[in-house]
């Protein structure tokens, strides 16, 4: 969820002066989907499968599929997904060999003619119908032949560590195996919005340790998450309510309105000194709901659906909570405040903020719903906060 950024500012007189990814069909426990990022040289994920699952048998019909994002193309054999025991003897494995997608079952192999691109999501699917095996890349057939499907131990491993092989560096999404023959074109067409996928970060394997019971330290397994056959609701923008930029809220006190909101990464070359001066381009900024959270504004402006309805919350990109935001408002000091000592009062910001006005940094606030008060000297005409 985005940071709960709540903003309220007042101009004061006197001593006081001027905030889902659609999942695949049901699969056995442990068979996916997996969403994980892997650190090169680190560890992988291993999970036991039900011992009575038909896909473990010789000659089984199955689908093995994953979206793959390599950080870089590595030389040698890199294991993406392996079905079988820890020693992989025998196993069915989806690999990259010098960057080319490969499916291996014992000594037999299917190899795609072209290597994947680093930094780009590609979809790989292996379809076994009991007589032949087909390898698809981005929904298109890359290789096909009759080949055996060996019986395997009830284990699935994603990006496992293999002696003498480089370890996969990158991410897997919607990685799964099931005991049916799926349509590879439909699997490819069901491309997830990767911004809304919650990835498990698989690191070097040193467990997080505390004396107290701290609850979960990893993402919940994706196949245990709630999911729906219906897509998220469509966003709906709410009409803006006109209000004065400065509204009297008490003797010598004005509430500051007219806030605009923008995500900091979209303003990469701008800083507080620039944005707190007249003339900044705000055409792509959102009219902000204040008091309110960042997500309140994005929902009310029709960017995202209501997160409290159905499973709409799963449609919110996790990146919203991993970036900063700018709030901006411009005002002219009212005649009743002319020549008086002024200050800005903020009645609740969470969790950290910097305050700029007219090109100068006033200060900062840190803490949950922290209040702040900053004396300032207004300039003639437009002041920008």
Short mmCIF file of C-alpha atoms in Angstrom, two decimals:
data_model
loop_
_atom_site.label_atom_id
_atom_site.label_comp_id
_atom_site.label_asym_id
_atom_site.label_seq_id
_atom_site.Cartn_x
_atom_site.Cartn_y
_atom_site.Cartn_z
CA UNK A 1 0.00 0.00 0.00
CA UNK A 2 1.20 3.58 -0.58
CA UNK A 3 2.53 5.59 2.35
CA UNK A 4 -0.24 7.19 4.43
CA UNK A 5 0.70 10.76 3.59
CA UNK A 6 -1.68 13.15 5.28
CA UNK A 7 -1.26 16.88 4.74
CA UNK A 8 -3.00 19.87 6.28
CA UNK A 9 -1.51 23.35 6.37
CA UNK A 10 -2.75 26.61 7.92
CA UNK A 11 -1.75 30.27 7.68
CA UNK A 12 -1.63 31.85 11.15
CA UNK A 13 -1.33 35.41 12.52
CA UNK A 14 0.66 36.79 15.43
CA UNK A 15 2.94 34.48 17.32
CA UNK A 16 1.86 31.71 14.99
CA UNK A 17 2.76 32.36 11.44
CA UNK A 18 1.77 30.52 7.75
CA UNK A 19 -0.56 15.25 3.94
CA UNK A 20 -4.80 -8.72 -9.44
CA UNK A 21 -2.93 -10.45 -10.97
CA UNK A 22 -5.18 -13.23 -12.37
CA UNK A 23 -3.87 -16.56 -11.13
CA UNK A 24 -3.71 -19.75 -13.13
CA UNK A 25 -6.17 -22.58 -12.71
CA UNK A 26 -5.96 -24.51 -9.46
CA UNK A 27 -2.68 -26.38 -9.03
CA UNK A 28 -1.44 -28.73 -6.29
CA UNK A 29 -0.09 -27.17 -3.14
CA UNK A 30 3.50 -26.18 -3.84
CA UNK A 31 3.21 -26.39 -7.63
CA UNK A 32 2.92 -22.64 -8.01
CA UNK A 33 2.54 -20.01 -9.07
CA UNK A 34 5.85 -18.67 -7.73
CA UNK A 35 6.71 -14.98 -7.88
CA UNK A 36 10.29 -14.42 -6.77
CA UNK A 37 13.46 -12.46 -7.42
CA UNK A 38 16.72 -14.35 -7.06
CA UNK A 39 20.12 -13.04 -6.08
CA UNK A 40 22.93 -14.48 -8.17
CA UNK A 41 25.07 -16.71 -6.01
CA UNK A 42 22.31 -17.01 -3.44
CA UNK A 43 19.73 -19.72 -2.87
CA UNK A 44 16.58 -20.96 -4.56
CA UNK A 45 13.15 -22.19 -3.47
CA UNK A 46 12.26 -25.86 -2.94
CA UNK A 47 8.83 -27.24 -2.11
CA UNK A 48 7.44 -30.74 -1.70
CA UNK A 49 4.62 -31.84 -3.97
CA UNK A 50 1.82 -34.28 -3.08
CA UNK A 51 3.27 -37.76 -3.60
CA UNK A 52 0.12 -38.98 -5.35
CA UNK A 53 0.08 -36.23 -7.97
CA UNK A 54 -0.27 -37.67 -11.51
CA UNK A 55 2.35 -35.31 -12.94
CA UNK A 56 5.06 -37.24 -11.10
CA UNK A 57 4.43 -40.41 -13.07
CA UNK A 58 6.25 -41.58 -16.19
CA UNK A 59 4.49 -40.47 -19.37
CA UNK A 60 2.54 -37.78 -17.49
CA UNK A 61 0.69 -34.98 -19.23
CA UNK A 62 1.71 -31.63 -17.79
CA UNK A 63 2.33 -27.93 -18.34
CA UNK A 64 5.42 -26.18 -17.03
CA UNK A 65 5.37 -22.40 -17.50
CA UNK A 66 6.94 -19.19 -16.22
CA UNK A 67 7.52 -15.56 -17.02
CA UNK A 68 11.29 -15.02 -16.91
CA UNK A 69 13.25 -11.79 -16.42
CA UNK A 70 17.03 -12.38 -16.54
CA UNK A 71 19.14 -9.66 -14.97
CA UNK A 72 21.84 -10.70 -17.42
CA UNK A 73 22.45 -13.60 -19.78
CA UNK A 74 24.83 -16.01 -18.08
CA UNK A 75 27.23 -18.39 -19.78
CA UNK A 76 26.58 -22.07 -19.14
CA UNK A 77 23.51 -23.91 -17.85
CA UNK A 78 21.16 -22.00 -15.54
CA UNK A 79 18.27 -23.90 -13.95
CA UNK A 80 14.98 -22.00 -13.77
CA UNK A 81 12.57 -24.73 -12.60
CA UNK A 82 13.34 -28.38 -11.82
CA UNK A 83 10.90 -31.16 -11.05
CA UNK A 84 12.51 -34.06 -9.22
CA UNK A 85 14.85 -34.80 -6.36
CA UNK A 86 17.63 -32.52 -5.14
CA UNK A 87 20.20 -34.41 -7.22
CA UNK A 88 17.98 -34.11 -10.32
CA UNK A 89 18.35 -37.79 -11.22
CA UNK A 90 16.09 -37.97 -13.00
CA UNK A 91 14.30 -34.67 -13.35
CA UNK A 92 12.38 -32.51 -15.78
CA UNK A 93 13.93 -29.07 -15.95
CA UNK A 94 13.38 -25.72 -17.64
CA UNK A 95 16.80 -24.18 -18.22
CA UNK A 96 18.73 -21.43 -19.91
CA UNK A 97 21.84 -22.61 -21.74
CA UNK A 98 23.96 -19.66 -22.82
CA UNK A 99 20.74 -17.67 -22.68
CA UNK A 100 18.67 -20.06 -24.85
CA UNK A 101 15.53 -21.66 -23.33
CA UNK A 102 15.94 -25.44 -22.97
CA UNK A 103 13.75 -28.22 -21.60
CA UNK A 104 15.60 -31.36 -20.44
CA UNK A 105 14.22 -34.73 -19.36
CA UNK A 106 17.08 -37.06 -18.60
CA UNK A 107 19.41 -37.08 -21.63
CA UNK A 108 16.76 -35.73 -24.04
CA UNK A 109 16.48 -31.99 -24.66
CA UNK A 110 14.49 -29.36 -26.56
CA UNK A 111 16.32 -26.11 -27.35
CA UNK A 112 14.90 -22.83 -28.60
CA UNK A 113 16.88 -21.26 -31.46
CA UNK A 114 17.22 -17.78 -29.94
CA UNK A 115 18.48 -16.51 -26.60
CA UNK A 116 16.30 -14.42 -24.30
CA UNK A 117 16.97 -10.72 -23.79
CA UNK A 118 18.27 -9.54 -20.44
CA UNK A 119 16.06 -7.01 -18.69
CA UNK A 120 12.97 -8.12 -20.65
CA UNK A 121 10.11 -10.37 -19.54
CA UNK A 122 9.68 -13.49 -21.70
CA UNK A 123 7.16 -16.29 -21.32
CA UNK A 124 8.35 -19.91 -21.47
CA UNK A 125 6.02 -22.90 -21.56
CA UNK A 126 6.63 -26.65 -21.84
CA UNK A 127 3.61 -28.73 -22.89
CA UNK A 128 3.75 -32.53 -22.60
CA UNK A 129 0.74 -34.45 -23.93
CA UNK A 130 2.00 -37.96 -23.17
CA UNK A 131 3.56 -38.59 -26.60
CA UNK A 132 5.46 -35.42 -27.52
CA UNK A 133 6.84 -32.36 -25.78
CA UNK A 134 6.63 -28.81 -27.12
CA UNK A 135 8.61 -25.76 -26.02
CA UNK A 136 7.02 -22.33 -26.51
CA UNK A 137 8.60 -18.89 -26.20
CA UNK A 138 6.20 -15.93 -25.93
CA UNK A 139 3.32 -18.11 -27.09
CA UNK A 140 5.09 -19.34 -30.24
CA UNK A 141 6.36 -22.87 -30.86
CA UNK A 142 10.15 -22.95 -30.60
CA UNK A 143 10.88 -26.72 -30.58
CA UNK A 144 8.98 -30.02 -30.60
CA UNK A 145 9.79 -33.74 -30.57
CA UNK A 146 8.74 -37.07 -29.14
CA UNK A 147 10.67 -37.63 -25.92
CA UNK A 148 10.25 -39.61 -22.70
CA UNK A 149 8.70 -38.15 -19.58
CA UNK A 150 10.48 -39.84 -16.66
CA UNK A 151 8.93 -40.48 -13.28
CA UNK A 152 10.27 -38.02 -10.72
CA UNK A 153 10.49 -37.44 -6.99
CA UNK A 154 7.79 -35.17 -5.48
CA UNK A 155 9.82 -31.96 -5.38
CA UNK A 156 9.70 -28.68 -7.28
CA UNK A 157 12.60 -26.22 -7.16
CA UNK A 158 12.78 -22.68 -8.51
CA UNK A 159 16.25 -21.34 -9.32
CA UNK A 160 17.93 -24.15 -7.37
CA UNK A 161 21.64 -24.19 -6.66
CA UNK A 162 23.39 -26.77 -8.87
CA UNK A 163 27.02 -27.75 -8.39
CA UNK A 164 29.15 -26.46 -11.25
CA UNK A 165 26.34 -24.32 -12.71
CA UNK A 166 25.79 -20.57 -12.45
CA UNK A 167 22.87 -19.57 -10.27
CA UNK A 168 19.95 -17.75 -11.92
CA UNK A 169 20.01 -13.98 -11.49
CA UNK A 170 16.65 -12.38 -12.14
CA UNK A 171 12.95 -12.91 -11.50
CA UNK A 172 10.29 -15.53 -12.15
CA UNK A 173 6.58 -14.70 -12.22
CA UNK A 174 3.57 -17.02 -12.47
CA UNK A 175 5.99 -19.97 -12.45
CA UNK A 176 3.98 -23.18 -12.11
CA UNK A 177 3.47 -26.79 -13.11
CA UNK A 178 0.15 -28.62 -13.31
CA UNK A 179 -1.11 -31.99 -14.49
CA UNK A 180 -3.06 -30.73 -17.49
CA UNK A 181 -2.28 -29.61 -21.02
CA UNK A 182 -2.73 -25.85 -21.11
CA UNK A 183 -3.01 -23.52 -24.10
CA UNK A 184 0.38 -21.73 -24.38
CA UNK A 185 -1.14 -18.87 -26.37
CA UNK A 186 -3.62 -18.18 -23.57
CA UNK A 187 -0.90 -18.41 -20.95
CA UNK A 188 1.12 -15.83 -22.87
CA UNK A 189 -1.93 -13.59 -23.40
CA UNK A 190 -2.58 -13.59 -19.64
CA UNK A 191 0.49 -11.38 -19.11
CA UNK A 192 0.35 -10.03 -15.56
CA UNK A 193 0.81 -6.42 -14.64
CA UNK A 194 4.25 -6.92 -13.14
CA UNK A 195 3.89 -3.69 -11.15
CA UNK A 196 1.16 -5.36 -9.06
CA UNK A 197 2.94 -8.69 -8.55
CA UNK A 198 4.37 -9.12 -5.05
CA UNK A 199 7.73 -10.82 -5.42
CA UNK A 200 9.43 -12.86 -2.75
CA UNK A 201 13.00 -11.61 -2.41
CA UNK A 202 15.24 -14.68 -2.26
CA UNK A 203 18.61 -13.65 -0.90
CA UNK A 204 21.72 -15.34 0.38
CA UNK A 205 19.90 -17.63 2.76
CA UNK A 206 20.81 -16.19 6.14
CA UNK A 207 17.55 -16.35 8.14
CA UNK A 208 16.16 -13.29 9.88
CA UNK A 209 16.57 -13.93 13.61
CA UNK A 210 14.93 -12.32 16.64
CA UNK A 211 14.20 -13.45 20.17
CA UNK A 212 10.55 -12.37 20.01
CA UNK A 213 7.75 -13.75 17.86
CA UNK A 214 7.57 -11.26 15.00
CA UNK A 215 5.23 -13.05 12.60
CA UNK A 216 5.83 -13.59 8.90
CA UNK A 217 9.04 -12.30 7.33
CA UNK A 218 8.30 -13.50 3.78
CA UNK A 219 5.50 -13.02 1.27
CA UNK A 220 2.57 -15.40 1.52
CA UNK A 221 2.66 -18.20 -1.07
CA UNK A 222 0.80 -16.84 -4.12
CA UNK A 223 -1.41 -19.91 -4.51
CA UNK A 224 -2.77 -19.26 -0.99
CA UNK A 225 -3.82 -15.68 -1.78
CA UNK A 226 -7.49 -14.95 -2.48
CA UNK A 227 -8.25 -14.58 -6.16
CA UNK A 228 -11.23 -13.98 -8.40
CA UNK A 229 -12.23 -14.84 -11.93
CA UNK A 230 -13.46 -11.25 -12.32
CA UNK A 231 -11.04 -8.43 -13.12
CA UNK A 232 -10.63 -5.46 -10.76
CA UNK A 233 -13.27 -2.76 -10.88
CA UNK A 234 -12.78 0.12 -13.31
CA UNK A 235 -11.45 3.31 -11.68
CA UNK A 236 -13.88 6.20 -11.42
CA UNK A 237 -12.82 9.81 -10.93
CA UNK A 238 -14.76 11.88 -8.43
CA UNK A 239 -15.75 15.44 -9.38
CA UNK A 240 -13.64 18.13 -7.76
CA UNK A 241 -15.28 20.35 -5.19
CA UNK A 242 -14.38 24.01 -5.76
CA UNK A 243 -12.91 25.71 -2.72
CA UNK A 244 -10.83 28.82 -2.12
CA UNK A 245 -7.08 28.39 -1.88
CA UNK A 246 -7.19 30.11 1.52
CA UNK A 247 -10.30 29.57 3.64
CA UNK A 248 -10.69 31.36 6.99
CA UNK A 249 -10.76 28.76 9.78
CA UNK A 250 -10.53 31.02 12.84
CA UNK A 251 -9.32 34.42 14.00
CA UNK A 252 -6.13 35.12 12.09
CA UNK A 253 -6.02 31.56 10.72
CA UNK A 254 -6.57 30.27 7.19
CA UNK A 255 -6.66 26.70 5.93
CA UNK A 256 -4.51 26.21 2.87
CA UNK A 257 -6.19 24.32 0.00
CA UNK A 258 -5.45 23.99 -3.70
CA UNK A 259 -2.95 21.13 -3.27
CA UNK A 260 -1.49 19.29 -6.25
CA UNK A 261 0.25 15.89 -6.09
CA UNK A 262 2.97 14.27 -8.21
CA UNK A 263 5.14 11.19 -7.74
CA UNK A 264 8.75 12.24 -7.29
CA UNK A 265 10.16 9.75 -9.87
CA UNK A 266 8.08 11.49 -12.59
CA UNK A 267 9.91 14.73 -11.75
CA UNK A 268 13.40 13.30 -11.76
CA UNK A 269 15.14 16.56 -12.64
CA UNK A 270 13.13 18.78 -10.30
CA UNK A 271 13.93 19.60 -6.67
CA UNK A 272 12.30 21.48 -3.82
CA UNK A 273 13.95 24.76 -4.73
CA UNK A 274 12.54 24.56 -8.25
CA UNK A 275 9.08 23.23 -7.44
CA UNK A 276 8.50 25.80 -4.68
CA UNK A 277 8.78 28.71 -7.11
CA UNK A 278 6.16 30.15 -9.48
CA UNK A 279 6.16 28.83 -13.03
CA UNK A 280 6.64 25.09 -12.39
CA UNK A 281 4.83 22.92 -14.92
CA UNK A 282 1.98 21.16 -13.06
CA UNK A 283 -0.09 20.04 -16.07
CA UNK A 284 0.45 16.35 -15.24
CA UNK A 285 -0.04 16.76 -11.48
CA UNK A 286 -3.18 15.49 -9.77
CA UNK A 287 -5.55 17.67 -7.79
CA UNK A 288 -4.87 16.30 -4.32
CA UNK A 289 -7.37 15.33 -1.66
CA UNK A 290 -6.16 16.96 1.57
CA UNK A 291 -6.44 15.82 4.30
CA UNK A 292 -5.97 12.36 2.83
CA UNK A 293 -3.44 9.76 1.79
CA UNK A 294 -1.56 9.53 -1.48
CA UNK A 295 -3.77 6.61 -2.43
CA UNK A 296 -6.90 8.64 -1.62
CA UNK A 297 -5.89 11.12 -4.30
CA UNK A 298 -5.03 8.43 -6.86
CA UNK A 299 -8.36 6.68 -6.30
CA UNK A 300 -10.45 9.87 -6.37
CA UNK A 301 -8.72 11.06 -9.55
CA UNK A 302 -9.57 7.77 -11.28
CA UNK A 303 -6.06 6.28 -11.44
CA UNK A 304 -6.86 3.17 -9.37
CA UNK A 305 -10.12 1.48 -8.29
CA UNK A 306 -11.52 1.62 -4.79
CA UNK A 307 -9.17 -0.64 -2.75
CA UNK A 308 -11.92 -1.48 -0.26
CA UNK A 309 -14.08 -3.20 -2.87
CA UNK A 310 -13.60 -6.89 -3.68
CA UNK A 311 -9.95 -7.72 -4.40
CA UNK A 312 -9.17 -4.33 -5.94
CA UNK A 313 -6.34 -3.92 -3.44
CA UNK A 314 -4.34 -6.53 -5.38
CA UNK A 315 -4.40 -4.16 -8.37
CA UNK A 316 -2.34 -1.54 -6.50
CA UNK A 317 1.33 -1.54 -7.52
CA UNK A 318 3.67 -2.29 -4.65
CA UNK A 319 5.96 0.44 -6.03
CA UNK A 320 3.53 3.10 -4.75
CA UNK A 321 4.93 2.49 -1.27
CA UNK A 322 8.55 2.62 -2.46
CA UNK A 323 8.78 6.20 -3.75
CA UNK A 324 8.44 9.80 -2.61
CA UNK A 325 5.75 12.32 -3.54
CA UNK A 326 5.52 16.08 -3.91
CA UNK A 327 2.57 18.16 -2.70
CA UNK A 328 2.37 21.72 -4.01
CA UNK A 329 0.08 24.69 -3.40
CA UNK A 330 0.32 28.35 -4.44
CA UNK A 331 -1.36 31.20 -2.54
CA UNK A 332 -1.39 34.96 -2.02
CA UNK A 333 -1.30 36.25 1.53
CA UNK A 334 -4.68 37.85 2.39
CA UNK A 335 -4.80 41.60 3.14
CA UNK A 336 -5.67 40.88 6.80
CA UNK A 337 -2.30 39.18 7.18
CA UNK A 338 -0.22 41.92 5.56
CA UNK A 339 2.68 43.03 7.74
CA UNK A 340 2.05 40.40 10.39
CA UNK A 341 4.34 37.63 11.65
CA UNK A 342 3.33 34.47 9.82
CA UNK A 343 3.88 30.75 10.19
CA UNK A 344 2.85 27.52 8.50
CA UNK A 345 1.27 24.82 10.65
CA UNK A 346 1.02 21.21 9.49
CA UNK A 347 -1.47 19.08 11.41
CA UNK A 348 -0.34 15.58 10.54
CA UNK A 349 2.23 14.17 8.13
CA UNK A 350 3.36 10.56 8.08
CA UNK A 351 6.10 9.60 7.96
CA UNK A 352 8.81 11.97 6.79
CA UNK A 353 8.72 15.22 4.86
CA UNK A 354 10.68 18.25 3.79
CA UNK A 355 9.01 21.66 3.60
CA UNK A 356 9.96 24.21 0.95
CA UNK A 357 8.52 27.65 0.23
CA UNK A 358 9.53 30.24 -2.35
CA UNK A 359 12.68 28.33 -3.23
CA UNK A 360 13.92 27.94 0.37
CA UNK A 361 13.88 24.88 2.61
CA UNK A 362 12.00 25.60 5.85
CA UNK A 363 12.72 22.32 7.60
CA UNK A 364 11.54 18.73 7.99
CA UNK A 365 9.21 16.52 9.99
CA UNK A 366 9.62 12.88 11.01
CA UNK A 367 7.17 10.59 12.77
CA UNK A 368 3.64 9.25 12.69
CA UNK A 369 1.15 12.09 12.07
CA UNK A 370 3.75 14.60 13.22
CA UNK A 371 2.77 18.23 13.55
CA UNK A 372 5.09 20.97 12.43
CA UNK A 373 5.23 24.76 12.61
CA UNK A 374 7.57 26.95 10.61
CA UNK A 375 7.89 30.74 10.67
CA UNK A 376 8.31 32.32 7.25
CA UNK A 377 8.37 35.68 5.52
CA UNK A 378 5.93 35.86 2.60
CA UNK A 379 6.75 37.53 -0.67
CA UNK A 380 4.55 39.92 -2.61
CA UNK A 381 2.18 38.16 -4.96
CA UNK A 382 2.25 34.38 -5.33
CA UNK A 383 3.84 32.22 -2.65
CA UNK A 384 4.53 28.55 -3.49
CA UNK A 385 4.63 25.85 -0.83
#
